[in-house]
């Protein structure tokens, strides 16, 4: 398997695109004609530039409206093809993509099209070039790869082959098993694109909403298994028409693209062990058995406010780092670390983002193997000098440049708290409040980054994503999507902020970047927890009384329960999976907060309650902090 991406998938001019593509590790690039036409250098210079970046041109495209034309248009299309053959030779590529004719003038007829391709094949052969035919999902006569293949078969020419594009096949729900019987040498290249399931016109869907394999909802793995079954092991080329990507950061999108291909290859190889597909070796997706800790960076002054807040939530200081200004607070299986070092990454994070949950650790089966999978998928490793008596904890950068550490029980990492920390007595009066574990970590990101982080988590960790939901903030919509595992031992919510007036957008603007905006803890008894919190001096976020009238009406709850919910400011939700109870802290700093949840079988996240929680939180931010709505 070789990796390629079409220039049309990225922003910038041709040189910017090529630089990003090369840097991300691709082998080749599809030169999209318009990217070349809009660039000032000669075709020869462009070819040289591509090769200087260490890339090959996987193909030149598209050549439109070719097959089945009546004369005199037919003669003109052949002249046009000769001109493009000249150009390809100057560029230094031997493959052109012809997409199926959409012209109203096209005559149709499978043998007529085959004859046109045979003649084109003859002309291409004279120059040592090859022509690949692709069925556009909206082609006038040919809109199905099975018909395109029949034309290629009947053209019966060694220089004419088929191009498969997952979007066109999957958008029309064509049975992918029809690919399995195509001889591999007749598949000249395979283009890949995913897309979110949206019911709309095929052309519009394709030109604006494609995304990287694994970022959308189409069955790319099934498509690729069928391709791999033919024995095809050549270029997999991303062709992603996406409005957001065109305006995005070319480097970041190229990295996502490369990751998506490697991950797809890995999935196919695991699903079809007998099939030859050359994909880099890597450990399987990583099972996470829990969150080992969440680490805050803070100045000493702010740390003391944060300590006061978490003490009211029932945490007690249990240990301090042997050599660093780092303290451990614990309750149940939850470890919160507060780092007030003046050097190193924690301190640098503080200087940029202020007090923030800049790092967390995950319990995995094998920390080194996890770091290895992350490396192969192109994640950015994190390393910093290890002091005497400290452990080297494998780590990578995640959302907002924050750190994800990996710990396992089979190495010394299992004893990190004993090795690096010494016991400390808590001098505060607070009492534990029955919190048992981290229920979820909520990260706020820019809307444009959502796909990046969904792919990041799902490709590395044994997780799945749930459908996107809209969270209504009084100042705009925030898109929310969950990455979680089956066991419920790892749950992330990703909230994508589109404007800075929302609570989420404000958080990003004021903390200078994406990051953890809230942590949700689990309890087995929300009412007992609420009572303990109150006696610790915790003041729950106050929820509008109108909410409780509605809850009573909507769910038919008994009045006594509703009274209790109301007096403790507990939000309620219920669905077919069970019941959910939520209690919030006030905001801390620029919009960070804690949540306490009790799940009675419930698997969701209380999305319907978000609007009430946001309205209440907004009231708490300093008055000048948020625009009035
Ligand atoms: O949208 C198009 O016109 C178009 C062109 C070339 C392709 O390979 C394709 O998949 C779509
Ligand atoms: Mg295509």
XYZ file of C-alpha atoms and ligand atoms in Angstrom:
641
model
C 0.000 0.000 0.000
C 1.257 3.422 -0.951
C -0.293 6.640 0.323
C -1.400 9.604 -1.757
C -3.673 12.616 -1.470
C -5.204 14.939 -4.054
C -4.054 18.558 -3.961
C -7.716 19.587 -3.929
C -7.993 18.273 -0.360
C -5.864 21.032 1.189
C -5.680 24.806 1.456
C -2.958 27.047 0.074
C -1.162 27.312 -3.251
C 0.380 24.302 -4.908
C 3.705 24.690 -3.118
C 2.049 24.988 0.329
C -0.002 21.900 -0.395
C 2.980 19.852 -1.531
C 5.009 20.882 1.499
C 2.230 19.787 3.869
C 1.713 16.513 1.968
C 5.412 15.652 2.042
C 5.761 16.557 5.706
C 2.846 14.324 6.692
C 4.611 11.319 5.146
C 2.664 10.615 1.947
C 4.340 8.803 -0.962
C 2.417 10.527 -3.724
C 0.086 13.304 -4.757
C -2.763 13.619 -7.237
C -2.318 16.841 -9.148
C -5.725 18.427 -9.509
C -5.756 20.360 -12.750
C -7.010 23.651 -11.287
C -4.272 23.697 -8.663
C -1.768 23.428 -11.480
C -3.512 25.974 -13.742
C -3.606 28.553 -10.959
C 0.118 28.152 -10.301
C 2.693 30.159 -12.236
C 5.469 27.643 -12.827
C 5.770 25.544 -15.998
C 4.650 21.902 -15.919
C 8.271 20.789 -15.977
C 9.067 23.007 -12.974
C 6.013 21.727 -11.121
C 7.060 18.128 -11.792
C 10.506 18.920 -10.439
C 9.049 20.666 -7.394
C 6.942 17.586 -6.605
C 9.970 15.318 -6.831
C 12.107 17.722 -4.818
C 9.582 17.301 -2.021
C 10.241 13.555 -2.273
C 6.808 12.838 -3.751
C 5.587 11.021 -6.865
C 2.610 12.138 -8.897
C 0.105 9.332 -8.445
C -2.136 10.763 -11.176
C -3.292 13.854 -13.006
C -7.008 14.685 -12.918
C -9.743 15.182 -13.883
C -10.296 14.765 -17.614
C -14.009 15.423 -18.091
C -16.758 14.692 -20.591
C -14.809 12.302 -22.784
C -16.695 9.130 -23.650
C -19.712 8.804 -25.970
C -19.598 12.232 -27.637
C -21.105 12.778 -31.101
C -18.939 14.326 -33.847
C -17.577 16.965 -34.095
C -17.346 17.064 -30.270
C -15.781 13.619 -30.309
C -12.808 14.738 -32.388
C -12.346 17.714 -30.105
C -12.239 15.565 -26.963
C -9.464 13.489 -28.523
C -7.517 16.650 -29.397
C -8.043 17.841 -25.867
C -6.765 14.510 -24.543
C -3.579 14.800 -26.645
C -2.923 18.227 -25.149
C -3.301 16.808 -21.642
C -1.013 13.894 -22.537
C 1.636 16.504 -23.471
C 1.140 18.136 -20.103
C 1.364 14.808 -18.219
C 4.661 14.017 -19.887
C 6.046 17.376 -18.857
C 4.811 16.888 -15.296
C 6.190 13.387 -15.206
C 3.137 11.230 -14.527
C 1.796 8.317 -16.535
C -1.781 8.151 -15.218
C -4.795 10.354 -15.950
C -8.234 10.052 -14.385
C -11.171 10.303 -16.767
C -14.419 10.776 -14.884
C -17.675 9.673 -16.434
C -19.328 12.088 -18.820
C -21.908 14.491 -17.381
C -22.501 16.439 -20.606
C -26.064 16.577 -21.978
C -24.449 15.953 -25.372
C -23.157 12.517 -24.313
C -24.804 9.717 -26.284
C -24.475 6.778 -23.919
C -24.175 3.217 -25.114
C -21.696 0.894 -23.491
C -19.988 -0.254 -26.708
C -19.642 3.281 -28.013
C -17.898 4.252 -24.737
C -15.713 1.131 -24.895
C -14.668 1.977 -28.457
C -13.748 5.518 -27.431
C -11.605 4.163 -24.620
C -9.922 1.630 -26.882
C -8.893 4.448 -29.206
C -7.739 6.573 -26.266
C -5.782 3.586 -24.999
C -3.998 3.308 -28.362
C -3.055 6.970 -28.252
C -1.920 6.737 -24.625
C 0.139 3.609 -25.338
C 2.166 5.464 -27.982
C 3.405 7.729 -25.208
C 3.654 5.112 -22.464
C 0.692 6.614 -20.607
C -2.297 5.010 -18.870
C -5.914 6.117 -18.561
C -8.150 5.276 -15.605
C -11.930 5.538 -15.842
C -14.023 6.514 -12.817
C -17.819 6.486 -12.527
C -19.071 9.711 -10.947
C -22.153 9.059 -8.825
C -23.970 11.672 -10.929
C -22.562 10.687 -14.342
C -25.064 11.095 -17.155
C -25.019 7.514 -18.371
C -22.363 5.891 -16.208
C -22.732 6.371 -12.465
C -21.863 2.947 -11.080
C -18.388 1.365 -10.908
C -19.872 -1.897 -12.244
C -20.794 -0.171 -15.514
C -17.458 1.630 -15.681
C -15.758 -1.749 -15.212
C -17.838 -3.242 -18.028
C -16.661 -0.440 -20.339
C -13.039 -0.975 -19.316
C -13.461 -4.725 -19.834
C -14.896 -4.227 -23.304
C -12.279 -1.621 -24.224
C -9.882 -4.491 -23.616
C -6.752 -2.410 -23.774
C -3.735 -2.722 -21.463
C -3.469 1.063 -21.107
C -7.109 1.436 -20.031
C -8.089 0.573 -16.459
C -10.619 1.303 -13.751
C -10.454 3.883 -10.972
C -12.495 3.175 -7.870
C -13.581 5.996 -5.596
C -15.188 4.926 -2.325
C -17.424 7.982 -2.236
C -19.158 7.289 -5.565
C -19.690 3.631 -4.718
C -20.805 4.063 -1.118
C -22.908 7.186 -1.677
C -25.051 5.122 -4.051
C -25.013 2.156 -1.671
C -23.607 -0.095 -4.388
C -22.682 -3.564 -3.123
C -18.933 -3.405 -2.481
C -18.585 -7.140 -3.028
C -18.930 -6.433 -6.747
C -15.325 -5.167 -6.498
C -13.965 -8.537 -5.386
C -14.116 -10.071 -8.875
C -12.232 -7.283 -10.675
C -8.679 -8.326 -11.657
C -6.247 -6.273 -9.628
C -4.135 -5.215 -12.599
C -7.193 -3.514 -14.089
C -7.609 -1.313 -11.000
C -5.283 1.569 -11.820
C -5.822 3.442 -8.584
C -8.178 3.568 -5.604
C -9.435 6.885 -4.278
C -10.809 7.095 -0.775
C -13.165 9.504 0.912
C -15.670 9.194 3.720
C -18.619 11.517 4.394
C -21.156 12.205 7.123
C -24.564 10.710 6.399
C -26.652 13.637 5.206
C -29.584 13.269 2.885
C -28.777 15.587 -0.024
C -27.992 15.865 -3.686
C -25.048 13.559 -4.501
C -22.964 16.149 -6.335
C -23.345 18.740 -3.584
C -22.646 16.165 -0.890
C -19.490 15.042 -2.709
C -18.104 18.489 -3.478
C -18.568 19.967 0.016
C -18.836 17.306 2.701
C -16.342 14.563 2.009
C -13.939 13.817 4.847
C -11.123 11.450 5.743
C -11.787 7.707 6.099
C -13.017 7.160 9.650
C -14.182 10.756 10.066
C -17.566 10.144 8.437
C -20.242 7.484 8.505
C -19.640 5.487 5.302
C -18.484 1.837 5.524
C -14.941 2.498 4.291
C -13.585 -0.629 5.922
C -15.998 -2.860 3.971
C -15.068 -1.044 0.774
C -11.346 -1.506 1.428
C -11.740 -5.153 2.397
C -13.308 -5.764 -1.000
C -10.513 -3.847 -2.748
C -7.854 -5.724 -0.780
C -9.507 -9.042 -1.684
C -8.561 -8.421 -5.336
C -4.892 -8.364 -4.297
C -4.604 -4.633 -5.040
C -1.781 -3.244 -2.891
C -0.859 -0.007 -4.631
C -1.822 3.637 -4.047
C -4.666 4.529 -1.713
C -5.324 8.121 -2.584
C -7.411 10.549 -0.574
C -9.619 12.822 -2.630
C -11.419 15.027 -0.139
C -13.583 17.879 -1.316
C -14.477 19.671 1.918
C -15.213 23.356 2.437
C -13.766 23.340 5.935
C -10.542 21.615 4.853
C -10.065 24.084 1.999
C -9.945 26.853 4.578
C -8.138 24.866 7.252
C -4.559 24.308 8.291
C -2.935 22.284 5.480
C -0.381 20.656 7.766
C -2.943 19.482 10.292
C -5.282 18.170 7.624
C -2.497 16.321 5.840
C -1.541 14.661 9.152
C -5.167 13.616 9.685
C -5.269 12.228 6.147
C -2.126 10.170 6.592
C -3.400 8.853 9.931
C -6.743 7.922 8.377
C -5.060 5.802 5.679
C -2.707 3.993 8.049
C -5.588 3.313 10.421
C -7.813 2.035 7.619
C -5.022 -0.222 6.355
C -4.556 -1.556 9.889
C -8.271 -2.314 10.240
C -8.347 -4.142 6.900
C -5.306 -6.212 7.700
C -6.809 -7.276 11.017
C -10.138 -8.126 9.376
C -8.547 -10.043 6.484
C -5.400 -11.700 7.839
C -4.903 -13.729 4.633
C -4.788 -10.672 2.437
C -1.573 -8.991 1.385
C -1.708 -5.314 2.245
C 1.550 -3.650 3.131
C 0.687 -1.521 6.160
C 3.140 -0.508 8.891
C 3.092 -2.989 11.779
C 1.560 -1.668 14.971
C -0.118 -2.933 18.141
C -3.917 -3.259 18.037
C -6.146 -0.412 19.207
C -5.549 0.193 22.891
C -8.016 -0.853 25.583
C -8.231 1.736 28.341
C -9.274 0.440 31.763
C -9.582 3.834 33.415
C -8.317 7.348 33.926
C -5.249 7.182 36.179
C -5.158 10.888 36.991
C -5.907 14.379 35.781
C -3.215 16.984 36.300
C -3.727 20.711 36.683
C -1.098 23.346 36.219
C -1.518 26.480 38.333
C 0.334 29.302 39.985
C 0.668 28.914 43.746
C -1.992 31.499 44.361
C -4.497 29.987 41.958
C -3.637 26.508 43.152
C -4.910 27.404 46.585
C -8.308 28.463 45.146
C -8.457 25.258 43.165
C -7.571 23.231 46.258
C -10.333 24.931 48.186
C -12.817 24.047 45.472
C -11.805 20.394 45.149
C -11.740 20.005 48.928
C -15.380 21.049 49.037
C -16.004 18.289 46.490
C -14.545 15.838 48.972
C -10.946 15.444 47.802
C -8.164 15.203 50.344
C -4.480 15.695 49.853
C -2.809 12.300 50.209
C 0.705 12.722 48.827
C 3.266 15.144 47.551
C 5.955 14.664 44.926
C 9.338 13.805 46.397
C 11.196 16.529 44.519
C 8.664 18.753 42.754
C 5.934 21.197 43.672
C 3.276 18.676 42.838
C 0.480 17.508 45.148
C -1.894 14.571 44.850
C -5.546 14.776 45.896
C -7.598 11.648 46.048
C -11.165 10.398 46.414
C -12.308 6.885 45.490
C -10.326 5.929 42.366
C -9.924 9.546 41.319
C -6.499 11.146 41.429
C -6.188 14.883 40.880
C -2.703 16.294 40.647
C -1.889 19.977 41.082
C 1.416 21.060 39.632
C 2.862 24.457 40.563
C 6.369 23.943 39.192
C 8.124 26.987 37.801
C 9.889 25.034 35.079
C 9.057 22.453 32.471
C 5.991 21.852 30.381
C 3.477 22.369 33.196
C 4.836 25.815 33.840
C 4.947 26.664 30.129
C 1.310 25.520 29.845
C 0.361 27.718 32.759
C 1.994 30.732 31.160
C 0.007 30.231 27.950
C -3.337 28.907 29.186
C -3.535 29.847 32.867
C -4.773 27.326 35.411
C -5.911 24.324 33.406
C -6.216 20.556 33.324
C -3.343 20.287 30.875
C -2.577 16.567 31.258
C -4.167 13.269 32.102
C -3.034 9.683 32.426
C -4.770 6.565 31.136
C -4.461 3.013 32.439
C -3.632 0.693 29.553
C -2.453 -2.889 29.185
C 0.997 -1.928 27.877
C 2.162 1.676 28.010
C 5.113 1.189 25.660
C 2.916 -0.542 23.050
C 0.432 2.320 23.303
C 3.130 4.867 22.616
C 4.255 2.746 19.681
C 0.802 2.657 18.096
C 0.543 6.416 18.604
C 3.902 6.905 16.903
C 2.933 4.852 13.850
C -0.282 6.854 13.577
C 1.738 10.067 13.525
C 0.946 11.377 17.022
C 3.390 13.866 18.472
C 5.438 12.259 21.258
C 5.943 14.152 24.509
C 9.134 13.848 26.460
C 10.749 15.917 29.143
C 13.828 15.442 31.292
C 13.284 12.755 33.928
C 14.633 13.740 37.329
C 16.420 11.370 39.745
C 14.003 8.799 41.159
C 11.336 9.621 38.557
C 9.786 7.233 36.078
C 9.782 7.716 32.345
C 6.069 7.730 31.546
C 5.284 7.287 27.821
C 3.254 10.262 26.638
C 1.946 12.092 23.588
C 0.432 15.470 22.888
C -3.337 15.584 22.575
C -6.050 18.240 22.365
C -4.694 21.782 22.584
C -1.128 20.495 22.927
C -1.976 18.970 26.324
C -0.404 15.698 27.414
C -1.748 12.179 27.565
C 0.310 9.819 29.706
C 0.052 6.042 29.474
C 0.461 3.846 32.543
C 0.252 0.092 32.919
C 0.102 -2.391 35.757
C 2.843 -4.642 34.431
C 5.765 -2.265 34.856
C 7.014 0.046 37.588
C 4.456 2.564 36.341
C 1.903 0.679 38.463
C 3.626 2.053 41.561
C 4.070 5.611 40.353
C 2.404 7.113 43.425
C 4.722 5.273 45.815
C 7.847 5.769 43.726
C 7.529 9.454 42.920
C 5.381 10.614 45.844
C 5.503 10.561 49.622
C 2.424 10.488 51.840
C 1.105 13.822 53.061
C -1.556 14.572 55.643
C -4.459 16.764 54.649
C -4.958 19.655 56.993
C -8.405 20.576 55.655
C -11.728 19.759 57.346
C -13.466 18.339 54.261
C -15.100 14.918 54.215
C -15.172 12.461 51.308
C -18.396 12.759 49.308
C -18.660 9.288 47.800
C -17.108 10.046 44.414
C -15.773 6.846 42.876
C -14.262 7.497 39.447
C -13.982 9.902 36.562
C -17.155 9.537 34.528
C -15.997 11.652 31.604
C -13.483 14.220 30.494
C -15.042 17.060 28.503
C -12.778 18.825 26.061
C -13.676 22.002 24.260
C -12.140 22.494 20.834
C -12.644 24.771 17.870
C -15.388 23.380 15.663
C -12.901 22.904 12.799
C -10.821 20.597 14.998
C -13.610 18.167 15.912
C -12.846 15.676 13.140
C -9.140 15.746 13.964
C -9.666 14.723 17.566
C -12.385 12.194 16.828
C -10.008 10.449 14.463
C -7.126 10.844 16.921
C -8.956 9.059 19.733
C -10.775 6.423 17.711
C -7.692 5.395 15.714
C -5.496 5.030 18.797
C -7.887 3.700 21.422
C -10.473 0.909 21.391
C -13.403 3.330 21.312
C -16.306 4.369 19.144
C -17.906 7.716 18.502
C -21.577 8.518 18.935
C -23.593 10.772 16.604
C -23.099 14.520 16.851
C -25.652 16.465 18.899
C -26.324 20.191 19.006
C -25.911 21.888 22.364
C -27.799 25.137 22.493
C -25.992 27.963 24.226
C -27.927 31.244 24.481
C -25.196 32.753 22.264
C -24.929 30.045 19.610
C -24.768 26.364 18.864
C -22.006 24.095 20.135
C -21.590 20.698 18.451
C -20.941 17.835 20.773
C -19.761 14.342 20.055
C -18.703 11.527 22.350
C -15.802 9.092 22.133
C -16.254 6.206 24.565
C -15.488 2.536 25.065
C -17.955 -0.324 25.565
C -17.106 -0.857 29.223
C -17.647 2.788 30.126
C -14.130 3.040 31.568
C -13.229 5.821 29.155
C -15.492 8.615 28.026
C -14.584 11.853 26.321
C -17.041 14.483 25.234
C -15.758 16.829 22.554
C -17.499 20.152 22.251
C -16.839 22.174 19.113
C -17.298 25.899 19.515
C -18.165 27.884 16.404
C -18.107 31.352 17.912
C -16.477 32.990 20.884
C -19.695 34.212 22.468
C -20.756 30.802 23.666
C -19.507 29.516 27.001
C -17.343 27.021 25.092
C -16.067 29.686 22.676
C -15.283 32.018 25.561
C -13.291 29.260 27.255
C -11.156 28.754 24.139
C -10.622 32.457 23.604
C -9.736 33.228 27.210
C -7.556 30.207 27.895
C -5.842 30.567 24.526
C -6.686 27.225 23.092
C -8.579 23.991 23.227
C -8.516 21.927 26.379
C -10.366 20.199 29.197
C -13.316 22.400 30.171
C -14.946 20.113 32.631
C -14.428 16.925 34.555
C -17.353 14.733 35.518
C -17.071 12.452 38.552
C -19.248 9.433 39.264
C -21.118 8.702 42.469
C -23.373 5.788 43.389
C -25.689 8.022 45.389
C -26.139 11.561 44.147
C -28.319 12.624 47.091
C -25.845 11.428 49.718
C -23.069 13.124 47.732
C -25.042 16.359 47.520
C -25.496 16.337 51.265
C -21.803 15.682 51.937
C -20.840 18.445 49.510
C -23.087 20.874 51.298
C -21.525 20.079 54.647
C -18.098 20.716 53.038
C -19.263 24.193 52.081
C -19.766 23.411 48.380
C -22.340 25.550 46.622
C -23.903 23.819 43.660
C -24.658 25.687 40.479
C -28.140 27.068 40.901
C -30.680 25.815 38.336
C -33.819 27.724 37.345
C -36.947 26.575 39.259
C -38.834 26.529 35.931
C -36.691 23.580 34.917
C -38.165 21.429 37.686
C -41.772 22.067 36.678
C -40.897 20.832 33.234
C -39.002 17.769 34.499
C -42.002 16.801 36.579
C -44.327 17.156 33.609
C -42.040 15.525 31.051
C -41.055 12.434 33.005
C -44.078 12.110 35.291
C -41.822 12.055 38.364
C -43.376 12.104 41.778
C -43.524 15.489 43.436
C -41.327 14.476 46.345
C -38.452 13.423 44.091
C -38.759 16.627 42.094
C -38.633 18.640 45.306
C -35.424 16.873 46.257
C -33.863 17.448 42.851
C -34.822 21.082 43.046
C -33.498 21.663 46.538
C -30.128 20.124 45.567
C -29.990 21.701 42.063
C -29.754 18.250 40.494
C -30.597 17.868 36.812
C -32.414 14.753 35.641
C -32.630 12.791 32.416
C -34.069 9.459 31.411
C -34.087 7.382 28.258
C -34.539 3.729 27.334
C -31.155 2.905 28.938
C -31.900 4.339 32.379
C -31.809 7.423 34.580
C -29.173 10.149 34.934
C -28.564 12.695 37.675
C -26.230 15.657 37.303
C -24.932 18.251 39.713
C -22.571 21.067 38.768
C -19.978 23.203 40.468
C -19.767 26.911 39.792
C -17.261 27.939 37.150
C -13.646 28.297 38.027
C -11.483 30.804 36.101
C -12.620 31.320 32.533
C -15.326 28.698 32.425
C -13.844 25.492 33.830
C -16.183 23.479 36.069
C -16.815 20.105 37.709
C -19.819 17.851 37.295
C -21.043 15.037 39.506
C -23.126 12.312 37.939
C -25.026 9.246 38.945
C -25.889 6.763 36.215
C -28.645 4.258 36.832
C -28.012 2.225 33.703
C -28.050 5.397 31.613
C -25.508 5.557 28.781
C -25.897 9.131 27.524
C -24.625 12.499 28.714
C -27.723 14.531 29.500
C -27.531 16.579 26.281
C -31.090 17.805 26.799
C -29.996 19.441 30.068
C -27.014 21.252 28.605
C -28.956 24.392 27.738
C -30.053 24.855 31.368
C -26.616 24.171 32.743
C -25.028 26.608 30.265
C -27.530 29.345 31.063
C -26.741 28.945 34.759
C -22.975 28.834 34.242
C -23.000 31.956 32.077
C -24.520 33.950 34.902
C -21.505 33.094 37.030
C -18.719 34.277 34.804
C -17.530 37.748 35.678
C -20.009 40.251 34.260
C -17.656 41.657 31.637
C -16.570 38.147 30.634
C -19.375 37.249 28.289
C -21.375 39.351 25.901
C -24.989 39.842 26.871
C -27.429 37.839 24.783
O -16.657 16.324 -8.381
C -16.057 16.037 -9.403
O -16.241 16.569 -10.491
C -15.040 14.950 -9.342
C -13.951 14.962 -10.180
C -13.000 13.960 -10.107
C -13.148 12.926 -9.213
O -12.249 11.933 -9.091
C -14.262 12.918 -8.368
O -14.379 11.900 -7.504
C -15.185 13.915 -8.423
Mg -12.750 10.556 -7.485
